[in-house]
mmCIF file of C-alpha atoms in Angstrom:
data_model
loop_
_atom_site.group_PDB
_atom_site.id
_atom_site.type_symbol
_atom_site.label_atom_id
_atom_site.label_comp_id
_atom_site.label_asym_id
_atom_site.label_seq_id
_atom_site.Cartn_x
_atom_site.Cartn_y
_atom_site.Cartn_z
ATOM 1 C CA MET A 4 28.798 -143.324 32.718
ATOM 2 C CA LYS A 5 31.338 -145.471 33.913
ATOM 3 C CA THR A 6 30.718 -144.989 38.110
ATOM 4 C CA PHE A 7 26.748 -145.552 37.323
ATOM 5 C CA HIS A 8 27.202 -149.175 34.909
ATOM 6 C CA ILE A 9 29.736 -149.951 37.862
ATOM 7 C CA ILE A 10 27.430 -149.588 40.688
ATOM 8 C CA ILE A 11 23.897 -151.308 38.389
ATOM 9 C CA PHE A 12 25.966 -154.649 38.348
ATOM 10 C CA SER A 13 27.201 -154.139 42.255
ATOM 11 C CA LEU A 14 23.176 -154.484 42.119
ATOM 12 C CA ALA A 15 22.406 -157.027 39.484
ATOM 13 C CA LEU A 16 25.234 -158.970 42.068
ATOM 14 C CA ILE A 17 23.548 -158.299 45.623
ATOM 15 C CA LEU A 18 20.515 -159.501 43.947
ATOM 16 C CA ILE A 19 21.478 -162.664 42.826
ATOM 17 C CA SER A 20 22.951 -162.804 46.012
ATOM 18 C CA CYS A 21 20.241 -162.461 47.818
ATOM 19 C CA GLY A 22 17.805 -164.732 44.861
ATOM 20 C CA ASP A 23 19.729 -167.270 45.829
ATOM 21 C CA ASN A 24 18.953 -166.892 49.748
ATOM 22 C CA SER A 25 15.463 -166.527 49.376
ATOM 23 C CA THR A 26 15.594 -169.481 47.358
ATOM 24 C CA ASP A 27 16.812 -171.611 50.219
ATOM 25 C CA ASN A 28 14.353 -170.111 52.447
ATOM 26 C CA LEU A 29 11.888 -170.008 50.683
ATOM 27 C CA GLU A 30 12.688 -173.892 50.160
ATOM 28 C CA THR A 31 12.668 -174.785 53.904
ATOM 29 C CA VAL A 32 9.342 -172.566 53.924
ATOM 30 C CA LEU A 33 6.850 -174.491 51.217
ATOM 31 C CA ASN A 34 8.422 -178.113 52.642
ATOM 32 C CA SER A 35 7.322 -176.618 56.289
ATOM 33 C CA ASN A 36 3.626 -176.211 55.208
ATOM 34 C CA ASP A 37 2.832 -173.784 57.024
ATOM 35 C CA ALA A 38 0.245 -171.681 56.171
ATOM 36 C CA THR A 39 1.798 -168.460 58.219
ATOM 37 C CA ALA A 40 5.374 -169.348 57.378
ATOM 38 C CA LEU A 41 4.423 -169.539 53.622
ATOM 39 C CA ASN A 42 1.832 -165.626 54.147
ATOM 40 C CA THR A 43 5.004 -163.684 56.180
ATOM 41 C CA LYS A 44 7.419 -165.337 53.943
ATOM 42 C CA LYS A 45 5.135 -163.895 50.922
ATOM 43 C CA LEU A 46 4.749 -160.448 52.671
ATOM 44 C CA GLU A 47 8.396 -160.094 52.938
ATOM 45 C CA LEU A 48 9.500 -160.848 49.652
ATOM 46 C CA ILE A 49 7.283 -158.204 47.633
ATOM 47 C CA GLU A 50 9.228 -155.753 49.609
ATOM 48 C CA GLU A 51 12.544 -156.494 48.834
ATOM 49 C CA GLN A 52 10.441 -155.996 45.238
ATOM 50 C CA LYS A 53 9.300 -152.799 46.568
ATOM 51 C CA VAL A 54 12.828 -151.941 48.147
ATOM 52 C CA LEU A 55 15.295 -152.872 44.369
ATOM 53 C CA ASN A 56 12.239 -151.015 41.915
ATOM 54 C CA ASP A 57 12.208 -148.433 43.555
ATOM 55 C CA LYS A 58 16.570 -148.314 43.442
ATOM 56 C CA ILE A 59 16.628 -149.703 39.749
ATOM 57 C CA ASN A 60 14.118 -146.122 39.143
ATOM 58 C CA THR A 61 16.342 -144.094 40.616
ATOM 59 C CA ILE A 62 19.374 -145.719 38.974
ATOM 60 C CA ASN A 63 17.133 -145.442 35.375
ATOM 61 C CA THR A 64 16.410 -141.631 35.901
ATOM 62 C CA LYS A 65 20.212 -141.136 36.987
ATOM 63 C CA LEU A 66 20.851 -142.586 33.808
ATOM 64 C CA GLU A 67 17.706 -140.765 31.736
ATOM 65 C CA SER A 68 19.019 -137.163 32.999
ATOM 66 C CA LEU A 69 23.440 -137.763 31.859
ATOM 67 C CA ASN A 70 21.697 -139.542 28.798
ATOM 68 C CA GLY A 71 20.084 -136.228 28.072
ATOM 69 C CA ASN A 72 23.541 -134.042 29.204
ATOM 70 C CA GLU A 73 24.940 -136.217 26.929
ATOM 71 C CA LYS A 74 23.418 -134.344 23.446
ATOM 72 C CA LEU A 75 22.716 -131.071 25.185
ATOM 73 C CA PRO A 76 25.157 -128.485 22.763
ATOM 74 C CA LEU A 77 28.345 -127.800 24.006
ATOM 75 C CA VAL A 78 30.339 -124.257 24.424
ATOM 76 C CA SER A 79 33.004 -122.200 25.322
ATOM 77 C CA ILE A 80 32.649 -119.520 27.616
ATOM 78 C CA ILE A 81 35.052 -116.864 27.601
ATOM 79 C CA THR A 82 34.868 -114.106 31.031
ATOM 80 C CA THR A 83 34.319 -110.107 30.241
ATOM 81 C CA LYS A 84 37.116 -108.186 32.190
ATOM 82 C CA GLU A 85 37.225 -104.341 31.272
ATOM 83 C CA GLU A 86 41.179 -103.917 29.632
ATOM 84 C CA ASN A 87 43.201 -101.296 28.334
ATOM 85 C CA PHE A 88 42.104 -100.708 24.706
ATOM 86 C CA LYS A 89 43.989 -98.531 21.601
ATOM 87 C CA HIS A 90 42.311 -98.356 18.570
ATOM 88 C CA PHE A 91 45.339 -97.665 15.579
ATOM 89 C CA VAL A 92 44.790 -95.719 11.946
ATOM 90 C CA GLU A 93 47.423 -97.901 9.780
ATOM 91 C CA LEU A 94 48.213 -95.448 6.989
ATOM 92 C CA GLN A 95 51.011 -95.671 3.932
ATOM 93 C CA GLY A 96 53.513 -93.195 3.911
ATOM 94 C CA ASN A 97 56.941 -91.728 1.480
ATOM 95 C CA VAL A 98 60.160 -90.950 3.228
ATOM 96 C CA THR A 99 60.872 -87.189 2.885
ATOM 97 C CA THR A 100 62.730 -83.949 3.527
ATOM 98 C CA LYS A 101 62.730 -80.541 2.718
ATOM 99 C CA ASN A 102 66.469 -80.818 2.479
ATOM 100 C CA LEU A 103 66.831 -82.213 -0.948
ATOM 101 C CA VAL A 104 67.061 -80.689 -3.861
ATOM 102 C CA VAL A 105 68.755 -81.170 -7.758
ATOM 103 C CA ILE A 106 70.893 -78.290 -8.213
ATOM 104 C CA ASN A 107 70.253 -76.651 -11.488
ATOM 105 C CA SER A 108 72.357 -74.332 -13.881
ATOM 106 C CA GLU A 109 71.201 -70.772 -14.255
ATOM 107 C CA TYR A 110 73.643 -69.242 -16.650
ATOM 108 C CA ALA A 111 74.811 -70.682 -20.226
ATOM 109 C CA GLY A 112 77.616 -71.628 -21.312
ATOM 110 C CA MET A 113 80.657 -74.326 -20.583
ATOM 111 C CA LEU A 114 80.877 -76.565 -17.375
ATOM 112 C CA GLN A 115 83.846 -75.051 -16.590
ATOM 113 C CA GLN A 116 85.301 -76.897 -13.465
ATOM 114 C CA VAL A 117 83.275 -79.898 -11.496
ATOM 115 C CA LEU A 118 85.000 -79.054 -7.630
ATOM 116 C CA VAL A 119 82.823 -82.609 -6.391
ATOM 117 C CA LYS A 120 82.405 -85.801 -6.861
ATOM 118 C CA GLU A 121 79.091 -88.284 -5.263
ATOM 119 C CA GLY A 122 79.182 -89.582 -1.704
ATOM 120 C CA GLN A 123 81.051 -85.859 -0.636
ATOM 121 C CA LYS A 124 80.317 -84.151 1.805
ATOM 122 C CA VAL A 125 79.713 -80.616 0.778
ATOM 123 C CA THR A 126 78.911 -76.864 4.126
ATOM 124 C CA LYS A 127 76.613 -74.240 3.501
ATOM 125 C CA GLY A 128 78.098 -72.050 0.655
ATOM 126 C CA GLN A 129 80.700 -74.048 -0.556
ATOM 127 C CA LEU A 130 82.032 -73.794 -4.051
ATOM 128 C CA LEU A 131 80.917 -77.013 -5.592
ATOM 129 C CA ALA A 132 81.535 -75.442 -9.829
ATOM 130 C CA LYS A 133 82.618 -73.742 -12.047
ATOM 131 C CA ILE A 134 80.843 -71.729 -15.765
ATOM 132 C CA ASP A 135 82.780 -70.298 -18.443
ATOM 133 C CA ASP A 136 81.536 -66.811 -17.844
ATOM 134 C CA GLY A 137 82.061 -66.243 -21.109
ATOM 135 C CA GLY A 138 85.020 -62.147 -20.796
ATOM 136 C CA LEU A 139 82.155 -61.557 -17.067
ATOM 137 C CA SER A 140 84.586 -60.973 -15.591
ATOM 138 C CA GLN A 141 86.612 -58.640 -17.414
ATOM 139 C CA GLN A 142 83.992 -56.499 -18.223
ATOM 140 C CA LEU A 143 82.962 -56.087 -14.501
ATOM 141 C CA ALA A 144 87.015 -55.770 -14.609
ATOM 142 C CA GLN A 145 87.082 -52.406 -17.316
ATOM 143 C CA MET A 146 83.367 -51.874 -15.432
ATOM 144 C CA GLN A 147 85.236 -51.524 -11.697
ATOM 145 C CA ILE A 148 87.620 -48.512 -13.336
ATOM 146 C CA GLN A 149 85.010 -46.511 -15.057
ATOM 147 C CA THR A 150 82.965 -46.973 -11.119
ATOM 148 C CA ASP A 151 86.330 -45.416 -10.451
ATOM 149 C CA LEU A 152 86.475 -42.666 -12.135
ATOM 150 C CA ALA A 153 82.787 -41.448 -11.450
ATOM 151 C CA LYS A 154 83.439 -41.831 -8.441
ATOM 152 C CA THR A 155 86.459 -39.267 -8.149
ATOM 153 C CA THR A 156 84.770 -36.634 -10.191
ATOM 154 C CA PHE A 157 81.360 -37.066 -8.512
ATOM 155 C CA GLU A 158 83.399 -36.262 -5.628
ATOM 156 C CA ARG A 159 85.661 -33.311 -6.268
ATOM 157 C CA GLN A 160 82.223 -31.533 -7.599
ATOM 158 C CA GLN A 161 80.110 -32.787 -4.539
ATOM 159 C CA ARG A 162 83.038 -30.609 -2.616
ATOM 160 C CA LEU A 163 83.561 -27.505 -5.618
ATOM 161 C CA TRP A 164 79.600 -27.532 -4.865
ATOM 162 C CA LYS A 165 79.609 -27.294 -1.145
ATOM 163 C CA GLN A 166 82.268 -24.595 -1.847
ATOM 164 C CA SER A 167 79.084 -22.643 -4.466
ATOM 165 C CA ILE A 168 81.429 -23.728 -7.250
ATOM 166 C CA GLY A 169 80.406 -24.371 -10.126
ATOM 167 C CA SER A 170 76.763 -24.826 -11.459
ATOM 168 C CA GLU A 171 74.065 -27.875 -10.100
ATOM 169 C CA ILE A 172 74.119 -29.360 -13.148
ATOM 170 C CA GLN A 173 77.440 -30.285 -13.138
ATOM 171 C CA TYR A 174 77.654 -31.651 -9.785
ATOM 172 C CA LEU A 175 73.892 -33.659 -10.849
ATOM 173 C CA GLN A 176 75.486 -35.277 -13.496
ATOM 174 C CA ALA A 177 78.506 -36.800 -11.721
ATOM 175 C CA LYS A 178 76.810 -37.929 -9.505
ATOM 176 C CA SER A 179 74.264 -40.159 -11.718
ATOM 177 C CA THR A 180 76.683 -41.551 -12.946
ATOM 178 C CA PHE A 181 77.943 -42.620 -10.499
ATOM 179 C CA GLU A 182 75.154 -44.198 -8.807
ATOM 180 C CA SER A 183 74.697 -45.643 -12.410
ATOM 181 C CA GLN A 184 78.134 -47.128 -12.286
ATOM 182 C CA GLN A 185 77.468 -48.702 -9.609
ATOM 183 C CA GLN A 186 74.045 -50.344 -10.279
ATOM 184 C CA ALA A 187 75.622 -51.934 -13.475
ATOM 185 C CA ILE A 188 77.855 -53.261 -10.832
ATOM 186 C CA SER A 189 75.517 -54.366 -9.215
ATOM 187 C CA GLN A 190 74.206 -56.632 -12.188
ATOM 188 C CA MET A 191 77.277 -57.376 -13.635
ATOM 189 C CA GLN A 192 78.395 -58.862 -10.057
ATOM 190 C CA GLN A 193 74.833 -60.384 -10.207
ATOM 191 C CA GLN A 194 75.121 -62.215 -13.269
ATOM 192 C CA LEU A 195 79.089 -62.961 -12.672
ATOM 193 C CA ALA A 196 77.489 -64.933 -8.884
ATOM 194 C CA LYS A 197 75.613 -67.482 -11.416
ATOM 195 C CA THR A 198 78.734 -68.630 -12.719
ATOM 196 C CA SER A 199 79.186 -70.019 -9.444
ATOM 197 C CA VAL A 200 77.400 -73.113 -8.211
ATOM 198 C CA THR A 201 77.998 -73.397 -4.715
ATOM 199 C CA ALA A 202 75.731 -75.487 -2.155
ATOM 200 C CA PRO A 203 72.861 -73.102 -0.946
ATOM 201 C CA PHE A 204 72.966 -76.200 2.302
ATOM 202 C CA SER A 205 74.727 -78.337 4.144
ATOM 203 C CA GLY A 206 74.500 -82.180 3.476
ATOM 204 C CA THR A 207 76.028 -85.008 0.802
ATOM 205 C CA ILE A 208 76.107 -84.495 -3.118
ATOM 206 C CA ASP A 209 73.799 -87.679 -3.963
ATOM 207 C CA ASP A 210 74.422 -87.747 -8.217
ATOM 208 C CA VAL A 211 76.703 -85.696 -10.638
ATOM 209 C CA ILE A 212 74.370 -85.443 -13.151
ATOM 210 C CA THR A 213 76.404 -83.046 -16.294
ATOM 211 C CA GLU A 214 79.728 -83.604 -16.597
ATOM 212 C CA GLN A 215 82.122 -81.158 -16.419
ATOM 213 C CA GLY A 216 83.098 -80.123 -19.831
ATOM 214 C CA SER A 217 78.988 -80.382 -20.961
ATOM 215 C CA ASN A 218 78.034 -76.830 -22.744
ATOM 216 C CA ILE A 219 74.746 -75.599 -20.975
ATOM 217 C CA ALA A 220 71.736 -73.426 -20.052
ATOM 218 C CA PRO A 221 69.841 -72.246 -17.816
ATOM 219 C CA GLY A 222 67.971 -74.773 -15.882
ATOM 220 C CA THR A 223 70.157 -77.793 -17.058
ATOM 221 C CA PRO A 224 70.605 -80.105 -13.875
ATOM 222 C CA LEU A 225 74.315 -80.147 -12.955
ATOM 223 C CA MET A 226 73.948 -82.153 -9.180
ATOM 224 C CA ARG A 227 71.579 -83.233 -6.694
ATOM 225 C CA LEU A 228 72.132 -82.221 -3.307
ATOM 226 C CA VAL A 229 70.745 -83.985 0.359
ATOM 227 C CA SER A 230 70.686 -84.095 3.917
ATOM 228 C CA LEU A 231 69.610 -87.220 5.603
ATOM 229 C CA LYS A 232 68.714 -84.613 8.720
ATOM 230 C CA ASP A 233 65.005 -83.100 9.584
ATOM 231 C CA MET A 234 63.496 -86.260 7.512
ATOM 232 C CA TYR A 235 60.204 -86.864 7.851
ATOM 233 C CA ILE A 236 57.460 -89.152 6.745
ATOM 234 C CA GLU A 237 54.793 -87.247 4.357
ATOM 235 C CA VAL A 238 50.620 -88.868 4.718
ATOM 236 C CA ASP A 239 47.416 -88.053 3.019
ATOM 237 C CA VAL A 240 45.245 -89.267 6.303
ATOM 238 C CA PRO A 241 41.786 -89.328 4.907
ATOM 239 C CA GLU A 242 39.434 -86.388 6.257
ATOM 240 C CA THR A 243 37.047 -88.631 7.932
ATOM 241 C CA TYR A 244 39.824 -88.090 10.835
ATOM 242 C CA LEU A 245 40.725 -84.715 11.352
ATOM 243 C CA THR A 246 39.155 -84.502 14.215
ATOM 244 C CA GLU A 247 41.542 -87.499 16.094
ATOM 245 C CA ILE A 248 44.420 -87.923 13.969
ATOM 246 C CA THR A 249 45.578 -84.664 15.123
ATOM 247 C CA THR A 250 49.699 -82.801 16.633
ATOM 248 C CA ASN A 251 51.428 -84.848 18.632
ATOM 249 C CA LYS A 252 49.410 -88.242 18.737
ATOM 250 C CA LEU A 253 51.910 -91.616 19.103
ATOM 251 C CA VAL A 254 52.938 -93.076 15.791
ATOM 252 C CA ASN A 255 54.706 -96.624 15.551
ATOM 253 C CA ILE A 256 56.814 -96.466 12.385
ATOM 254 C CA GLU A 257 57.628 -99.767 10.509
ATOM 255 C CA PHE A 258 60.114 -100.018 7.582
ATOM 256 C CA PRO A 259 59.595 -102.895 5.915
ATOM 257 C CA ILE A 260 62.087 -103.507 4.149
ATOM 258 C CA LEU A 261 64.673 -102.652 6.373
ATOM 259 C CA ASN A 262 62.468 -104.803 9.591
ATOM 260 C CA LEU A 263 62.853 -101.892 11.525
ATOM 261 C CA ASN A 264 60.600 -100.083 14.438
ATOM 262 C CA VAL A 265 60.840 -97.150 15.731
ATOM 263 C CA GLU A 266 58.204 -94.723 17.772
ATOM 264 C CA SER A 267 57.981 -90.683 17.388
ATOM 265 C CA LYS A 268 55.037 -88.131 16.900
ATOM 266 C CA VAL A 269 52.727 -86.175 14.422
ATOM 267 C CA ARG A 270 54.590 -83.285 14.210
ATOM 268 C CA GLN A 271 52.564 -80.955 12.580
ATOM 269 C CA ALA A 272 48.609 -81.758 10.873
ATOM 270 C CA GLY A 273 47.988 -79.611 7.202
ATOM 271 C CA SER A 274 44.570 -77.965 7.539
ATOM 272 C CA PHE A 275 43.852 -78.060 4.286
ATOM 273 C CA ILE A 276 41.895 -80.465 2.784
ATOM 274 C CA ASN A 277 42.611 -82.185 -0.801
ATOM 275 C CA ALA A 278 39.034 -81.974 -2.857
ATOM 276 C CA ALA A 279 40.484 -84.378 -5.563
ATOM 277 C CA ASN A 280 40.950 -87.034 -3.032
ATOM 278 C CA ARG A 281 39.517 -86.069 0.732
ATOM 279 C CA THR A 282 42.670 -86.058 2.304
ATOM 280 C CA TYR A 283 44.721 -83.913 4.402
ATOM 281 C CA LYS A 284 48.882 -84.447 4.465
ATOM 282 C CA ILE A 285 50.256 -84.899 8.454
ATOM 283 C CA GLU A 286 54.173 -85.251 8.655
ATOM 284 C CA VAL A 287 56.128 -87.571 11.380
ATOM 285 C CA ASP A 288 59.096 -87.073 12.482
ATOM 286 C CA ILE A 289 62.048 -89.270 12.096
ATOM 287 C CA PRO A 290 65.155 -90.154 14.146
ATOM 288 C CA GLU A 291 68.156 -89.204 13.297
ATOM 289 C CA ASN A 292 69.960 -92.250 15.087
ATOM 290 C CA HIS A 293 68.790 -94.237 12.023
ATOM 291 C CA PRO A 294 71.480 -94.061 8.967
ATOM 292 C CA ASN A 295 69.518 -96.347 6.140
ATOM 293 C CA ILE A 296 66.032 -94.564 6.317
ATOM 294 C CA LYS A 297 66.429 -92.122 2.894
ATOM 295 C CA PRO A 298 64.203 -90.068 1.370
ATOM 296 C CA ASN A 299 61.411 -91.846 -0.946
ATOM 297 C CA LEU A 300 61.362 -95.461 1.685
ATOM 298 C CA THR A 301 58.099 -97.177 2.076
ATOM 299 C CA ALA A 302 56.819 -96.788 5.755
ATOM 300 C CA LYS A 303 53.448 -98.431 7.148
ATOM 301 C CA LEU A 304 52.411 -95.652 10.028
ATOM 302 C CA LYS A 305 49.932 -97.646 12.726
ATOM 303 C CA ILE A 306 48.417 -93.913 14.815
ATOM 304 C CA ASN A 307 47.039 -94.169 18.418
ATOM 305 C CA ASP A 308 43.587 -92.145 16.832
ATOM 306 C CA TYR A 309 41.726 -93.254 20.140
ATOM 307 C CA THR A 310 42.556 -94.741 23.711
ATOM 308 C CA ASN A 311 39.603 -97.111 26.153
ATOM 309 C CA SER A 312 41.033 -97.628 29.454
ATOM 310 C CA ASN A 313 37.649 -99.974 30.753
ATOM 311 C CA ALA A 314 37.075 -101.083 27.368
ATOM 312 C CA ILE A 315 34.736 -104.727 27.200
ATOM 313 C CA LEU A 316 36.302 -106.643 24.202
ATOM 314 C CA ILE A 317 34.977 -109.479 22.543
ATOM 315 C CA PRO A 318 36.502 -111.551 19.346
ATOM 316 C CA GLN A 319 33.725 -109.753 15.993
ATOM 317 C CA ASP A 320 33.189 -113.326 14.833
ATOM 318 C CA ILE A 321 30.714 -113.829 17.696
ATOM 319 C CA ILE A 322 28.743 -111.118 16.847
ATOM 320 C CA SER A 323 25.214 -111.803 14.853
ATOM 321 C CA GLU A 324 23.126 -109.641 13.014
ATOM 322 C CA ASP A 325 18.672 -109.455 13.217
ATOM 323 C CA ALA A 326 16.890 -108.489 10.555
ATOM 324 C CA GLN A 327 16.511 -104.983 12.412
ATOM 325 C CA GLY A 328 20.106 -104.841 12.086
ATOM 326 C CA ASN A 329 20.894 -105.648 16.057
ATOM 327 C CA GLN A 330 23.859 -106.625 17.032
ATOM 328 C CA TYR A 331 23.619 -109.378 19.314
ATOM 329 C CA ILE A 332 25.354 -112.572 20.895
ATOM 330 C CA TYR A 333 24.584 -115.423 23.236
ATOM 331 C CA VAL A 334 25.480 -115.353 27.336
ATOM 332 C CA VAL A 335 24.972 -118.001 29.644
ATOM 333 C CA GLU A 336 23.591 -117.337 33.002
ATOM 334 C CA ASN A 337 22.575 -120.271 36.434
ATOM 335 C CA ILE A 338 25.955 -122.034 35.927
ATOM 336 C CA ASN A 339 25.266 -125.151 37.804
ATOM 337 C CA ASP A 340 27.440 -128.872 37.654
ATOM 338 C CA SER A 341 28.545 -127.367 33.778
ATOM 339 C CA ILE A 342 25.204 -126.548 32.882
ATOM 340 C CA GLY A 343 23.505 -123.813 31.987
ATOM 341 C CA THR A 344 20.581 -121.681 30.800
ATOM 342 C CA VAL A 345 21.456 -119.371 26.763
ATOM 343 C CA ILE A 346 20.107 -115.501 26.977
ATOM 344 C CA ARG A 347 20.939 -113.632 23.691
ATOM 345 C CA THR A 348 21.643 -110.576 24.802
ATOM 346 C CA ASN A 349 21.691 -107.612 22.319
ATOM 347 C CA VAL A 350 25.367 -105.362 22.249
ATOM 348 C CA LYS A 351 26.485 -102.163 20.945
ATOM 349 C CA THR A 352 30.189 -101.793 19.112
ATOM 350 C CA GLY A 353 32.537 -99.439 19.347
ATOM 351 C CA LYS A 354 35.477 -99.675 17.397
ATOM 352 C CA THR A 355 37.431 -102.616 16.282
ATOM 353 C CA GLN A 356 41.523 -103.953 15.690
ATOM 354 C CA GLY A 357 42.297 -106.701 14.692
ATOM 355 C CA ASP A 358 39.858 -109.912 14.816
ATOM 356 C CA ILE A 359 38.958 -107.543 18.284
ATOM 357 C CA ILE A 360 35.964 -105.432 18.853
ATOM 358 C CA GLU A 361 34.675 -103.311 21.218
ATOM 359 C CA ILE A 362 31.949 -103.474 23.501
ATOM 360 C CA LEU A 363 30.082 -99.814 24.231
ATOM 361 C CA ASP A 364 27.110 -100.859 25.255
ATOM 362 C CA GLY A 365 25.120 -104.443 26.478
ATOM 363 C CA LEU A 366 27.731 -106.204 28.723
ATOM 364 C CA LYS A 367 29.179 -106.171 31.854
ATOM 365 C CA PRO A 368 32.096 -107.127 33.324
ATOM 366 C CA ASN A 369 32.740 -110.882 34.239
ATOM 367 C CA THR A 370 29.515 -111.783 31.624
ATOM 368 C CA PHE A 371 29.830 -115.663 30.509
ATOM 369 C CA VAL A 372 29.888 -115.085 26.047
ATOM 370 C CA ILE A 373 29.659 -117.791 24.346
ATOM 371 C CA LYS A 374 32.129 -118.120 22.339
ATOM 372 C CA GLU A 375 32.775 -121.957 20.555
ATOM 373 C CA GLY A 376 28.936 -123.163 19.686
ATOM 374 C CA ALA A 377 27.815 -119.226 20.055
ATOM 375 C CA ARG A 378 26.316 -120.746 16.102
ATOM 376 C CA ARG A 379 24.139 -123.399 17.317
ATOM 377 C CA VAL A 380 22.571 -122.098 20.130
ATOM 378 C CA LYS A 381 19.557 -120.420 20.862
ATOM 379 C CA GLU A 382 17.804 -118.517 23.533
ATOM 380 C CA GLY A 383 16.277 -119.839 26.470
ATOM 381 C CA GLN A 384 18.221 -123.442 25.372
ATOM 382 C CA ASN A 385 20.571 -125.596 28.117
ATOM 383 C CA VAL A 386 23.630 -126.595 27.401
ATOM 384 C CA LYS A 387 27.034 -127.702 28.135
ATOM 385 C CA VAL A 388 29.766 -125.430 29.511
ATOM 386 C CA GLN A 389 32.771 -126.574 28.437
ATOM 387 C CA GLN A 390 35.502 -126.200 31.677
#
């Protein structure tokens, strides 16, 4: 606009200049009283007027064109291209481990000794506590003496029987007595073993629940043992992802309270659907080099359930929908000197991630899609494209 204002101003100066010269010439011709000279001057002025009118009309046409373009809707565009698109399902789970148990008493009596303390590392089979056996060990010693006697008697009767000395009934009675004593010894040893509390696996004593000297019954919790090895995250996954979230799928794990992100994989996917909430369970491995990760810690998981290496992606908020349920966007074609024509294009959408949506059909690479201003345009309208 500024350029054309300068053009008009310059043309006005030319007209003024020409007008001054014409005035001088006109006065000379008029003073000559020559009819031929007057007619010639008249024709000359008419021709000059025609040329100037043509120039003015050209300027007006251009000004009208510029004023019209200024009134066109201003839009911004994005150029579509093929991109690598990864879709993630976001779920929440808790850290757990199969090596976390509360060790309960299997015998009634007084907790005679607690041999460990909280935070102590123990090995599998290590003695953790001792319960008063109430005289079982003395009974076992007496039974052992009786068993030894029964064994000696049986062996003697067996030798005599092989020599055809003595009756068969004596041999069988000695054998039965000895075997009965062996069974009684075995049962007593099993009972006595329950008075010794041992570690079922190697780990750390997380909590000593019952103090030494307490009277306990079978089932009384004594201590909690945990191992931070082989920890995993257990997650309930909606059944709609049954064919997509499977073993070995990549997983990004976030522990918000630790400000920590780690990469892992689905190590196991359940084959049972919970009828109550229509989910199935998966287990996700946790790397063992993170000591701050503890059982029952909350974790956020992003699981890559879908990948398209040649996806066309656009912002979700530029997609509209008509009364028939058709989704559409506006594109710009025939762009010339920043002016283009709006074309409505129906699209078929796929998965979304954040504010981005995948276009399955209706768009090709290198298409100019209206981003800003898409709600203010209509089919066939001219728009001005912001560069």
